[in-house]
């Protein structure tokens, strides 16, 4: 019998129970006992659901109150000193490390004020982990036994599980040195970590766990020799310890082939590889397995929401069986299902046709079981037939295919993505029209999304106010924002984006080719969950999406008004993409749809148009090589297709945040002006990299995630610093990002100080 296995299940609850209770706990509305109870219920449900579905290998310790990497830092006592001095309960230490903590002193408790640890993207997913932070004084020791507790908890409920842990090498590799120990190489701590790591493994074994899933996802990255050696060191160390469970080494999100040497002969009982993303790695992986080793074949996608193709998946698994035999193959999800929404059954608004394309975590669990039954020779004919029908219906569906879009994409030539003149010529035409001062000031787009805005949007969605009433309300909000910017003295204005729920969803809802869920939440970090739109078919723009608001905003001011759009790569990255056509095709389709919008904005009299691409950097393939080079090319091309249909005199802006800037990428977009998140970087080397960028740039001068108000003097000194390496003639003045999460009071104060600082420099130059 071929066994079925799941690498991890979403832990947010089918109705976001974890978020609701966690946030209630943070605001003091529920007790820690209540929070723990909800966690326990979610775990129990998840285990039961998988058991009922017939999964053979069910994970435990895939649950977390915040982040599984942070859990490990707590488990191993990798807790920077600044979090330990307040005598907090362990769960509060966890939250303090994850999100920072500020608390006034009470009669019984000390005041607390610590910032959070750094949060980083989990590989190329939209999940963020809390970065382990080590110093010379880090002393690993077990401070709890969460994995053991959760294993036993499941056992009590009659569910035998396979605990999951992030592997020691990935754990260290994904961490960094703390401020006080910058010379520390995290991987140098391996020797100290291994004995403690093996202690938790032996405790799991003593509790009854036969095998443990150890994730080493870094094995799909480009690795230096010392890291590959560390992999060998770690697993050879474990193999020499008495009484450990058998180890299943799991990789995902890529291919292990470039690191196959590190895996060959490794003393682990099984290897898991992602055969959804990289099915071609199977042959070589089969070659290196030793006669006792099992293959865990990841054939059900843990990163996307499409139904698995049972026949294709079975074919892959059968190939492995032919070589290894049924006893040595597991049918598994490609990665943890953390990245998919919990249950498709909760979607009541999707059409039956579209709903049949999808499979969320609860459905994927069943897919793994059906595929394993199929390759075991059990009768699942009915399931196979239904699946084949669904797969072929989707391929042929009108929802999927739009000939006119496909024709348009195939007629793209090199000229389409080029503006008619080089930047310098455009600039001189623009300068005549805009007549901007030196140090022109602007913002990134959104202004505070107040409660009032959310209430009115809800009323409109629920139908308790009419479209006309809602639009009137939006106009009044736009007017407020315009008057405010005039008062403060900004040069290039924005309309404030009050009509937008989200920068991707808002456009997705108006584009043909998208579908939306009502409950398809996925954890992004901590208690923040997102509900990504789904690209279901060829994308086009039936009608203008943003023209009305921009035109209205321009009509009530004599200053330049920026039209504001989300770029093709960002829309693609923050949605569930199609897997039946390449991402490049989808980006180009989005580029064309946005081109129509950009051209319409220009035709309607909008002279400055910003197309945001905050996600452009995170889309970069994990490994150097051809795929990455391709991405550089098509990401830039799709942006340029969107923005190069305009006249020289129309000024194209773009904006980037959330990740390290990449000058080469940004240059390839050929936007006239870019604004970049910068305030926390504050590093002259970043600026230097950028100073030979020919077009104009605004380096973000204040952190929009914080309510803190920088003074005029602080702005002046920041600008002064940048001026040491960045020229006056190309200098724009702006915040890091949009202001939608800020309050009005701090927005007014910060922007006033920012504009005052710009004026100060205008007088000097
Ligand atoms: N224009 C958007 C805003 O200001 C950009 C948001 C972003 O970059 N994440 O909200
Ligand atoms: Zn931004």
XYZ file of C-alpha atoms and ligand atoms in Angstrom:
776
model
C 0.000 0.000 0.000
C 1.353 3.404 -0.943
C 0.883 5.769 1.965
C -0.524 9.279 1.785
C 0.992 12.198 3.644
C 0.416 15.881 4.362
C 3.353 18.184 5.178
C 1.385 20.741 7.158
C -2.143 22.136 7.413
C -3.302 25.796 7.720
C -3.551 26.791 11.367
C -5.793 29.830 11.114
C -9.076 27.921 11.525
C -11.828 27.599 8.931
C -13.274 30.959 9.981
C -10.120 32.774 11.062
C -10.699 31.742 14.680
C -7.014 32.108 15.500
C -6.832 35.698 14.272
C -9.943 36.750 16.126
C -8.866 35.235 19.412
C -5.234 36.302 19.136
C -6.171 39.912 18.485
C -8.705 39.806 21.289
C -5.959 38.509 23.549
C -3.618 41.306 22.492
C -6.201 43.905 23.305
C -6.852 42.333 26.695
C -10.353 41.096 25.872
C -9.750 37.384 26.345
C -7.490 35.423 28.650
C -4.451 33.393 27.707
C -6.451 30.279 28.636
C -9.056 31.175 26.041
C -6.387 31.667 23.395
C -4.810 28.317 24.207
C -8.193 26.660 24.098
C -8.860 27.993 20.610
C -5.450 26.775 19.464
C -6.247 23.357 20.838
C -9.585 23.251 19.052
C -8.025 24.191 15.740
C -5.406 21.457 16.103
C -8.033 18.898 17.044
C -10.155 19.845 14.028
C -7.217 19.670 11.669
C -6.149 16.251 12.881
C -9.675 14.871 12.791
C -10.280 16.217 9.325
C -7.143 14.530 8.004
C -7.826 11.317 9.827
C -11.390 11.174 8.549
C -10.102 11.756 5.036
C -7.903 8.687 5.430
C -4.474 10.368 5.399
C -1.811 7.919 6.601
C 0.865 10.369 7.696
C -0.612 13.362 9.511
C 1.603 16.236 10.706
C 1.785 17.689 14.207
C 3.699 20.753 15.428
C 2.610 22.455 12.186
C 0.494 24.671 14.436
C 1.788 27.989 15.717
C 0.323 30.974 17.543
C 2.456 33.255 15.379
C 5.137 31.630 13.232
C 6.777 28.214 13.178
C 10.300 29.619 12.814
C 9.777 31.881 15.807
C 8.506 28.852 17.745
C 11.829 27.196 17.142
C 13.750 30.227 18.414
C 11.720 30.000 21.587
C 12.122 26.242 21.855
C 15.922 26.506 21.562
C 16.251 29.594 23.730
C 17.490 31.797 20.878
C 15.861 34.746 22.573
C 17.738 38.044 22.507
C 18.233 39.432 25.983
C 15.999 42.445 25.359
C 12.953 40.144 25.448
C 13.795 38.275 28.608
C 14.126 41.057 31.125
C 10.420 41.737 31.654
C 9.371 38.377 33.188
C 6.759 37.881 30.491
C 4.813 34.656 30.080
C 6.340 32.507 27.302
C 3.488 33.275 24.920
C 4.018 36.996 25.473
C 7.728 36.625 24.787
C 6.690 34.958 21.537
C 4.414 37.854 20.615
C 6.936 40.461 21.731
C 9.551 38.930 19.434
C 7.032 38.634 16.623
C 5.410 42.060 16.764
C 7.051 44.153 19.451
C 5.447 45.146 22.742
C 4.739 48.471 24.381
C 3.102 48.465 27.818
C 2.882 51.085 30.542
C 3.988 50.090 34.026
C 1.280 48.960 36.434
C 1.457 48.375 40.182
C 2.484 44.782 39.628
C 4.272 44.885 36.267
C 7.210 46.758 34.807
C 6.851 48.929 31.725
C 7.744 47.134 28.481
C 9.023 48.686 25.272
C 10.710 46.414 22.721
C 10.574 46.373 18.947
C 9.916 43.217 16.973
C 12.530 41.012 15.363
C 12.910 41.343 11.616
C 10.238 39.749 9.487
C 11.249 38.236 6.155
C 9.527 36.578 3.214
C 9.450 32.799 3.426
C 11.255 31.895 0.207
C 9.184 33.070 -2.740
C 5.840 32.787 -0.952
C 3.711 35.514 0.590
C 4.244 34.063 4.054
C 6.655 35.965 6.317
C 8.707 34.379 9.069
C 10.313 35.983 12.067
C 14.031 35.943 11.540
C 16.046 34.046 14.153
C 18.538 36.486 15.601
C 21.692 35.176 17.229
C 24.501 36.701 19.224
C 27.689 35.485 20.820
C 25.788 35.022 24.027
C 23.098 32.786 22.479
C 22.998 29.581 24.507
C 20.858 26.891 23.017
C 18.861 24.801 25.449
C 15.352 23.381 25.404
C 13.020 25.832 27.068
C 9.821 23.911 26.384
C 8.692 20.808 24.603
C 6.017 22.166 22.299
C 6.608 19.496 19.596
C 6.296 16.723 22.180
C 3.208 18.284 23.781
C 1.446 18.554 20.467
C 2.433 15.031 19.461
C 0.960 13.699 22.713
C -2.100 15.885 22.373
C -2.860 14.276 19.011
C -2.154 10.836 20.373
C -4.669 11.404 23.137
C -7.219 12.113 20.444
C -6.376 8.849 18.775
C -4.284 10.366 16.004
C -0.764 9.127 15.420
C 1.220 11.981 13.868
C 4.562 12.760 12.357
C 5.910 15.905 14.040
C 7.368 18.640 11.808
C 10.425 20.719 12.630
C 12.408 23.170 10.585
C 15.831 21.585 10.130
C 18.896 22.851 12.003
C 20.752 24.030 8.916
C 17.812 25.911 7.417
C 17.042 27.379 10.821
C 20.516 28.851 11.182
C 20.831 29.801 7.527
C 17.590 31.777 7.624
C 18.707 33.638 10.726
C 21.080 36.536 11.200
C 23.496 38.008 13.695
C 22.120 40.490 16.218
C 23.340 44.089 16.273
C 25.824 43.383 19.050
C 27.413 40.408 17.271
C 27.682 41.425 13.649
C 30.787 39.316 13.089
C 28.879 36.154 13.979
C 28.146 33.686 11.164
C 24.917 31.949 12.211
C 25.992 28.678 10.609
C 28.995 28.597 12.929
C 26.512 27.835 15.725
C 25.658 24.447 14.228
C 27.875 22.477 16.550
C 26.205 24.094 19.567
C 22.728 23.579 18.167
C 22.952 19.921 17.158
C 23.005 18.351 20.656
C 19.978 20.416 21.695
C 18.214 19.623 18.472
C 18.843 15.956 18.976
C 17.498 16.228 22.514
C 14.082 17.286 21.195
C 14.223 14.476 18.632
C 14.945 11.925 21.306
C 12.124 13.281 23.463
C 9.784 12.858 20.517
C 10.974 9.335 20.093
C 10.489 8.624 23.787
C 6.949 9.948 23.504
C 6.324 7.419 20.760
C 6.992 9.266 17.504
C 8.337 6.807 14.963
C 9.367 9.406 12.472
C 9.859 13.178 12.256
C 9.618 15.447 9.235
C 12.586 17.776 9.145
C 12.236 20.626 6.667
C 15.404 21.804 4.973
C 13.914 24.041 2.298
C 17.218 25.856 1.801
C 18.265 22.844 -0.250
C 16.498 24.454 -3.202
C 18.677 27.588 -3.035
C 22.143 28.280 -4.446
C 24.324 27.094 -1.577
C 27.943 27.683 -0.727
C 30.071 24.630 -0.004
C 30.096 25.262 3.751
C 26.306 25.021 3.900
C 26.287 21.761 1.993
C 28.909 20.458 4.364
C 26.744 21.595 7.276
C 23.899 19.446 5.940
C 26.166 16.409 5.987
C 27.515 17.258 9.421
C 24.040 17.638 10.882
C 22.504 14.431 9.589
C 25.593 12.366 10.259
C 25.520 13.692 13.798
C 21.892 12.572 14.202
C 22.602 9.155 12.741
C 25.165 8.567 15.480
C 22.765 9.364 18.322
C 20.949 6.546 20.069
C 17.194 6.405 20.181
C 16.188 9.021 17.623
C 13.118 8.613 15.427
C 13.606 8.076 11.721
C 14.017 11.332 9.825
C 12.168 12.430 6.706
C 14.102 15.265 5.081
C 11.686 17.601 3.318
C 12.463 20.147 0.598
C 10.023 22.265 -1.386
C 9.529 25.268 -3.677
C 12.254 24.166 -6.064
C 14.649 21.544 -7.277
C 17.369 19.873 -5.196
C 19.419 18.838 -8.221
C 22.122 21.533 -7.938
C 22.670 20.380 -4.342
C 22.246 16.691 -5.001
C 25.782 15.934 -3.805
C 24.818 17.067 -0.334
C 21.880 14.670 -0.347
C 23.595 11.617 -1.724
C 24.272 9.079 0.997
C 22.707 11.266 3.670
C 21.636 9.049 6.593
C 17.912 9.909 6.587
C 15.094 7.446 6.076
C 13.221 9.420 3.444
C 13.569 12.391 1.156
C 10.662 14.628 0.178
C 10.839 16.619 -3.050
C 8.465 19.065 -4.718
C 7.334 17.391 -7.924
C 4.691 20.023 -8.654
C 7.210 22.802 -9.117
C 10.015 20.616 -10.491
C 8.789 17.251 -11.732
C 11.968 16.905 -13.814
C 14.073 16.354 -10.688
C 12.501 12.939 -10.138
C 14.902 10.887 -12.278
C 18.047 12.121 -10.604
C 16.538 11.925 -7.146
C 15.591 8.304 -7.777
C 19.186 7.642 -8.791
C 20.704 8.818 -5.528
C 18.334 7.141 -3.062
C 19.952 4.281 -1.218
C 18.108 0.925 -1.017
C 16.607 1.661 2.427
C 15.412 5.155 1.600
C 11.861 6.159 0.811
C 10.743 8.904 -1.557
C 8.010 11.272 -0.475
C 6.594 12.518 -3.768
C 5.067 15.985 -3.481
C 2.439 15.870 -6.191
C -0.424 17.913 -4.714
C 0.322 21.626 -4.864
C 0.696 23.268 -1.446
C 1.109 26.719 -2.960
C -1.846 27.078 -5.264
C -5.564 26.401 -5.388
C -5.986 24.356 -8.556
C -7.352 20.862 -8.466
C -4.612 18.275 -8.892
C -4.649 16.363 -12.150
C -4.965 12.822 -10.766
C -3.764 11.123 -13.894
C -0.627 13.266 -14.228
C 0.152 12.979 -10.524
C -0.339 9.220 -10.575
C 1.947 8.925 -13.558
C 4.744 10.645 -11.653
C 4.219 8.505 -8.575
C 4.062 5.344 -10.670
C 7.414 6.147 -12.139
C 8.849 6.260 -8.633
C 7.069 3.018 -7.711
C 8.494 1.291 -10.765
C 11.960 1.996 -9.461
C 11.465 1.746 -5.692
C 8.439 -0.435 -5.111
C 5.204 0.536 -3.345
C 6.644 0.292 0.146
C 9.221 2.975 -0.540
C 6.988 5.687 -1.959
C 4.724 8.201 -0.212
C 2.157 10.381 -1.975
C 2.369 13.852 -0.431
C 1.471 17.492 -0.718
C 4.291 19.428 -2.393
C 4.776 21.616 0.689
C 2.793 22.495 3.781
C -0.769 23.514 2.888
C -0.230 26.666 4.961
C -0.222 28.652 1.731
C -3.718 27.639 0.665
C -7.134 28.643 2.066
C -8.768 26.179 4.436
C -11.941 24.939 2.827
C -13.583 25.434 -0.562
C -16.926 24.359 0.873
C -17.114 27.720 2.635
C -17.265 29.505 -0.724
C -20.857 30.195 -1.545
C -20.510 32.956 -4.109
C -18.378 31.218 -6.742
C -20.195 29.886 -9.808
C -20.408 26.094 -9.914
C -18.214 26.041 -13.011
C -15.376 28.015 -11.439
C -15.655 26.344 -8.045
C -15.032 23.039 -9.733
C -11.572 24.245 -10.835
C -10.351 24.650 -7.275
C -9.142 22.646 -4.352
C -8.311 24.232 -0.985
C -6.444 22.584 1.904
C -9.366 20.421 3.015
C -9.870 19.195 -0.536
C -6.151 18.672 -1.128
C -5.989 16.323 1.832
C -8.528 14.140 0.049
C -6.614 14.387 -3.220
C -3.518 12.945 -1.622
C -5.584 10.010 -0.401
C -7.221 9.339 -3.761
C -3.906 9.428 -5.616
C -2.326 7.051 -3.125
C -5.262 4.658 -3.456
C -5.037 4.867 -7.204
C -1.352 3.997 -7.376
C -1.910 1.254 -4.808
C -4.352 -0.374 -7.206
C -7.528 0.363 -5.275
C -10.680 1.198 -7.133
C -11.149 4.962 -7.345
C -12.636 4.978 -10.802
C -15.442 7.371 -9.980
C -13.014 9.932 -8.498
C -10.647 9.620 -11.443
C -13.423 10.124 -13.958
C -14.808 13.151 -12.162
C -11.310 14.605 -11.925
C -10.515 14.020 -15.605
C -13.777 15.645 -16.570
C -13.108 18.644 -14.391
C -9.567 19.069 -15.738
C -10.693 18.925 -19.369
C -13.685 21.196 -18.785
C -11.422 23.835 -17.365
C -8.932 23.599 -20.236
C -11.688 24.147 -22.777
C -13.740 26.651 -20.789
C -14.627 30.137 -21.976
C -13.668 31.299 -18.516
C -10.117 30.139 -19.249
C -9.738 31.123 -22.889
C -10.214 34.423 -24.623
C -8.987 34.338 -28.207
C -8.797 38.095 -28.540
C -6.428 38.328 -25.548
C -4.268 35.514 -26.874
C -4.045 37.172 -30.287
C -3.116 40.470 -28.718
C -0.339 38.896 -26.637
C 1.110 37.080 -29.629
C 1.271 40.314 -31.586
C 3.472 42.041 -28.970
C 6.674 43.227 -30.599
C 9.741 44.879 -29.181
C 8.461 48.342 -30.013
C 5.303 48.026 -27.952
C 7.198 48.158 -24.703
C 9.355 51.184 -25.583
C 8.466 54.810 -25.175
C 8.903 56.847 -28.314
C 11.830 58.908 -27.010
C 14.608 58.396 -24.483
C 14.283 59.789 -20.978
C 16.230 63.014 -21.537
C 13.922 64.097 -24.355
C 10.850 63.195 -22.367
C 12.181 65.082 -19.408
C 12.678 68.327 -21.262
C 9.117 68.198 -22.595
C 7.787 67.385 -19.140
C 9.728 70.188 -17.495
C 8.037 72.742 -19.722
C 4.585 71.561 -18.719
C 4.980 70.814 -15.043
C 7.221 73.600 -13.990
C 8.065 71.831 -10.729
C 10.450 73.360 -8.191
C 13.646 71.623 -7.137
C 12.965 68.945 -4.520
C 9.416 68.332 -5.785
C 7.223 66.789 -3.109
C 4.644 64.034 -3.519
C 3.141 61.018 -1.724
C 2.791 57.390 -2.749
C -0.970 57.293 -3.192
C -3.170 56.295 -0.306
C -4.250 58.561 2.551
C -5.675 57.348 5.876
C -8.380 54.727 5.358
C -10.637 55.899 8.131
C -13.382 53.983 9.873
C -15.842 56.164 8.029
C -14.483 54.914 4.704
C -14.762 51.282 5.766
C -18.285 51.781 7.074
C -19.449 53.369 3.840
C -17.770 50.690 1.734
C -19.516 48.014 3.802
C -22.838 49.739 3.438
C -22.360 49.889 -0.306
C -21.381 46.201 -0.532
C -24.382 45.263 1.567
C -26.660 47.467 -0.513
C -27.791 49.754 2.301
C -26.599 52.813 0.378
C -26.952 53.339 -3.370
C -24.147 53.536 -5.896
C -24.808 57.275 -6.266
C -24.615 57.827 -2.528
C -21.401 55.847 -2.301
C -19.817 57.716 -5.199
C -20.783 61.043 -3.646
C -19.134 59.916 -0.451
C -15.946 58.909 -2.311
C -15.889 62.298 -4.069
C -16.127 64.064 -0.754
C -13.218 62.001 0.563
C -11.172 62.825 -2.535
C -11.930 66.491 -2.105
C -10.807 66.357 1.524
C -7.499 64.787 0.512
C -6.936 67.265 -2.320
C -7.576 70.306 -0.104
C -5.335 68.833 2.540
C -2.430 68.405 0.108
C -2.898 71.944 -1.206
C -2.811 73.278 2.317
C 0.300 71.359 3.236
C 1.918 72.549 0.016
C 2.668 69.293 -1.816
C 3.558 69.667 -5.491
C 2.245 66.537 -7.220
C -1.049 65.425 -5.732
C -2.862 62.110 -5.415
C -6.561 61.395 -4.982
C -5.943 59.272 -1.887
C -7.396 55.915 -3.046
C -10.439 55.958 -0.707
C -12.378 53.782 -3.177
C -9.891 50.904 -2.912
C -10.245 48.008 -0.498
C -6.871 46.676 -1.552
C -4.421 47.631 -4.267
C -4.706 44.281 -6.067
C -8.252 43.222 -5.318
C -9.650 46.570 -6.478
C -8.272 46.084 -9.974
C -8.799 42.324 -10.035
C -12.491 42.857 -9.415
C -12.713 44.984 -12.522
C -10.587 42.835 -14.800
C -11.974 39.960 -16.809
C -10.223 36.696 -15.962
C -10.259 36.963 -12.153
C -12.263 35.136 -9.490
C -12.666 36.024 -5.809
C -13.322 34.083 -2.676
C -15.306 35.265 0.296
C -13.403 33.233 2.859
C -10.189 32.207 1.104
C -7.851 33.573 3.768
C -4.187 32.643 3.861
C -1.754 33.596 6.626
C 0.651 36.309 5.519
C 2.265 36.823 8.929
C 1.138 36.598 12.530
C -2.508 37.555 12.677
C -2.428 39.188 9.256
C -4.167 37.082 6.635
C -4.756 37.911 2.976
C -7.390 36.793 0.526
C -5.612 36.611 -2.812
C -7.688 36.935 -5.983
C -7.412 34.029 -8.413
C -6.434 34.430 -12.057
C -8.790 31.968 -13.722
C -8.478 32.935 -17.353
C -7.052 35.258 -19.989
C -7.043 38.763 -18.583
C -8.455 41.882 -20.178
C -9.974 45.164 -19.100
C -13.584 45.567 -20.168
C -13.914 49.185 -19.038
C -11.892 51.975 -17.373
C -11.088 51.159 -13.742
C -9.723 54.325 -12.187
C -10.404 57.131 -14.663
C -13.501 58.528 -12.980
C -11.820 59.158 -9.612
C -8.634 60.579 -11.130
C -10.527 62.887 -13.460
C -12.672 64.132 -10.613
C -9.611 64.759 -8.468
C -7.851 66.626 -11.284
C -10.981 68.706 -11.931
C -10.886 70.287 -8.489
C -7.251 71.380 -8.446
C -4.809 73.236 -10.648
C -1.876 71.173 -9.399
C -0.790 67.999 -11.231
C -2.813 64.955 -10.151
C -1.218 61.502 -10.329
C -3.284 58.664 -11.748
C -2.624 55.622 -9.596
C -2.453 51.986 -10.723
C -1.046 48.671 -9.525
C 1.495 47.135 -11.888
C 1.250 43.830 -13.765
C 3.867 41.953 -11.744
C 2.369 42.993 -8.411
C -1.131 41.977 -9.478
C 0.269 38.638 -10.608
C 2.382 38.029 -7.491
C -0.363 38.846 -5.022
C -2.912 36.624 -6.722
C -3.079 32.854 -7.141
C -1.713 32.581 -10.681
C -2.756 30.117 -13.362
C -0.543 27.099 -13.812
C -1.786 26.120 -17.255
C 0.125 28.967 -18.935
C 3.476 30.528 -17.941
C 3.560 33.478 -15.543
C 5.164 35.514 -18.296
C 2.017 35.195 -20.413
C -0.102 36.309 -17.477
C 2.131 39.309 -16.804
C 1.981 40.353 -20.441
C -1.811 40.057 -20.458
C -1.949 42.227 -17.356
C 0.482 44.648 -18.979
C -1.831 45.024 -21.963
C -4.907 45.485 -19.787
C -3.118 48.178 -17.799
C -1.872 49.803 -20.991
C -5.497 50.409 -21.939
C -6.042 52.045 -18.555
C -2.904 54.182 -18.740
C -3.853 55.372 -22.230
C -7.372 56.196 -21.095
C -6.052 58.173 -18.143
C -3.844 60.171 -20.477
C -6.710 60.761 -22.904
C -8.824 62.008 -19.997
C -6.227 64.663 -19.188
C -4.173 62.979 -16.466
C -0.549 64.003 -16.997
C 1.239 62.019 -14.316
C 0.540 58.296 -13.941
C 2.067 56.076 -11.271
C 2.141 52.311 -11.723
C 3.182 50.637 -8.455
C 5.374 47.535 -8.504
C 6.125 46.778 -4.834
C 6.255 43.041 -5.559
C 8.700 43.151 -8.434
C 11.677 42.098 -6.357
C 9.989 39.259 -4.490
C 9.066 37.616 -7.787
C 12.721 37.021 -8.521
C 13.321 33.261 -8.903
C 15.141 31.766 -5.924
C 18.133 30.632 -7.946
C 20.479 32.399 -10.313
C 20.286 31.212 -13.883
C 18.080 31.190 -16.909
C 14.737 31.407 -15.128
C 15.924 34.443 -13.201
C 17.255 36.156 -16.314
C 13.946 35.500 -18.046
C 12.098 36.997 -15.136
C 14.197 40.168 -15.271
C 13.225 40.474 -18.890
C 9.478 39.800 -18.751
C 8.824 41.604 -15.481
C 10.282 44.780 -16.958
C 8.661 44.231 -20.325
C 5.163 43.829 -18.890
C 5.605 47.067 -16.933
C 6.841 48.905 -20.009
C 3.982 47.554 -22.102
C 1.611 49.028 -19.541
C 3.303 52.414 -19.513
C 4.806 53.150 -22.905
C 1.667 53.943 -24.878
C 1.783 57.563 -23.675
C 3.259 60.760 -25.097
C 6.660 62.060 -24.058
C 5.073 64.719 -21.977
C 3.135 62.304 -19.796
C 5.203 61.528 -16.747
C 5.294 57.873 -15.652
C 6.042 57.173 -11.999
C 6.597 53.855 -10.280
C 6.993 52.802 -6.671
C 8.764 49.973 -4.826
C 8.759 48.783 -1.256
C 8.825 45.665 0.977
C 12.165 44.462 -0.253
C 15.688 45.513 -0.990
C 15.778 47.684 -4.016
C 17.393 46.319 -7.089
C 18.743 49.160 -9.230
C 19.085 47.002 -12.319
C 15.519 45.920 -12.164
C 14.311 49.439 -11.600
C 16.359 50.860 -14.436
C 14.876 48.347 -16.836
C 11.392 49.754 -16.229
C 12.385 53.157 -17.655
C 9.862 55.051 -15.520
C 10.451 58.808 -15.460
C 10.292 59.000 -11.681
C 10.499 56.240 -9.074
C 9.809 56.360 -5.351
C 11.450 53.793 -3.144
C 11.023 52.680 0.451
C 14.220 53.803 2.089
C 13.808 55.240 5.573
C 14.876 52.102 7.432
C 17.792 51.413 5.123
C 19.480 54.735 5.742
C 22.587 53.320 4.170
C 24.667 55.421 1.823
C 25.653 52.324 -0.129
C 22.084 51.841 -1.202
C 21.921 55.387 -2.437
C 25.230 55.137 -4.197
C 24.016 52.143 -6.147
C 21.241 54.363 -7.301
C 22.980 57.599 -8.059
C 23.835 56.678 -11.628
C 20.179 55.876 -12.319
C 19.446 58.316 -15.140
C 15.807 58.960 -14.330
C 14.530 60.731 -11.225
C 14.026 59.144 -7.832
C 12.513 59.873 -4.453
C 14.023 57.904 -1.601
C 11.411 57.385 1.116
C 12.089 59.808 3.972
C 9.824 58.401 6.650
C 8.496 55.076 7.844
C 4.776 54.869 7.205
C 4.399 51.802 9.440
C 5.012 53.889 12.522
C 2.929 56.692 14.020
C 6.152 58.507 14.894
C 6.438 62.056 13.496
C 9.879 63.079 12.232
C 10.689 66.731 12.861
C 11.618 69.198 10.134
C 15.229 69.007 11.344
C 15.214 65.230 11.048
C 13.990 65.498 7.450
C 16.647 68.087 6.716
C 19.387 65.884 8.043
C 18.086 62.856 6.087
C 17.974 64.857 2.881
C 21.434 66.225 3.623
C 22.775 62.687 3.977
C 21.276 61.573 0.722
C 22.624 64.659 -1.031
C 26.154 63.541 -0.216
C 25.772 60.863 -2.858
C 22.626 61.723 -4.800
C 22.262 64.751 -7.099
C 19.931 67.684 -6.455
C 18.663 67.722 -10.029
C 17.051 64.276 -9.745
C 15.850 64.538 -6.146
C 12.177 63.918 -5.258
C 10.825 64.192 -1.732
C 8.298 61.610 -0.501
C 7.430 59.084 2.241
C 8.286 55.369 2.084
C 4.891 54.154 0.958
C 1.147 54.869 1.060
C -0.400 56.344 4.200
C -3.522 54.210 4.410
C -2.687 52.646 7.759
C -1.863 55.989 9.410
C -4.092 58.421 11.296
C -4.810 61.913 9.976
C -3.080 63.710 12.788
C 0.341 62.188 12.312
C -0.076 62.322 8.529
C -0.612 66.071 8.640
C 2.306 66.654 10.963
C 4.764 64.426 9.107
C 3.912 65.757 5.658
C 4.052 69.355 6.857
C 7.550 68.806 8.226
C 8.591 67.004 5.060
C 7.416 69.873 2.834
C 9.106 72.435 5.116
C 12.359 70.544 4.764
C 12.035 70.536 0.968
C 11.499 74.314 1.051
C 14.596 74.698 3.179
C 16.694 73.064 0.466
C 15.019 75.005 -2.346
C 16.308 78.156 -0.726
C 19.784 76.742 -0.493
C 20.081 75.631 -4.131
N -0.252 53.408 -4.116
C -0.282 52.458 -3.064
C -0.594 53.141 -1.753
O -0.159 54.203 -1.533
C 1.029 51.722 -2.944
C 1.007 50.702 -1.847
C 2.230 49.813 -1.793
O 3.236 50.091 -2.379
N 2.181 48.749 -1.062
O -1.257 52.625 -0.908
Zn 4.795 50.829 -1.062
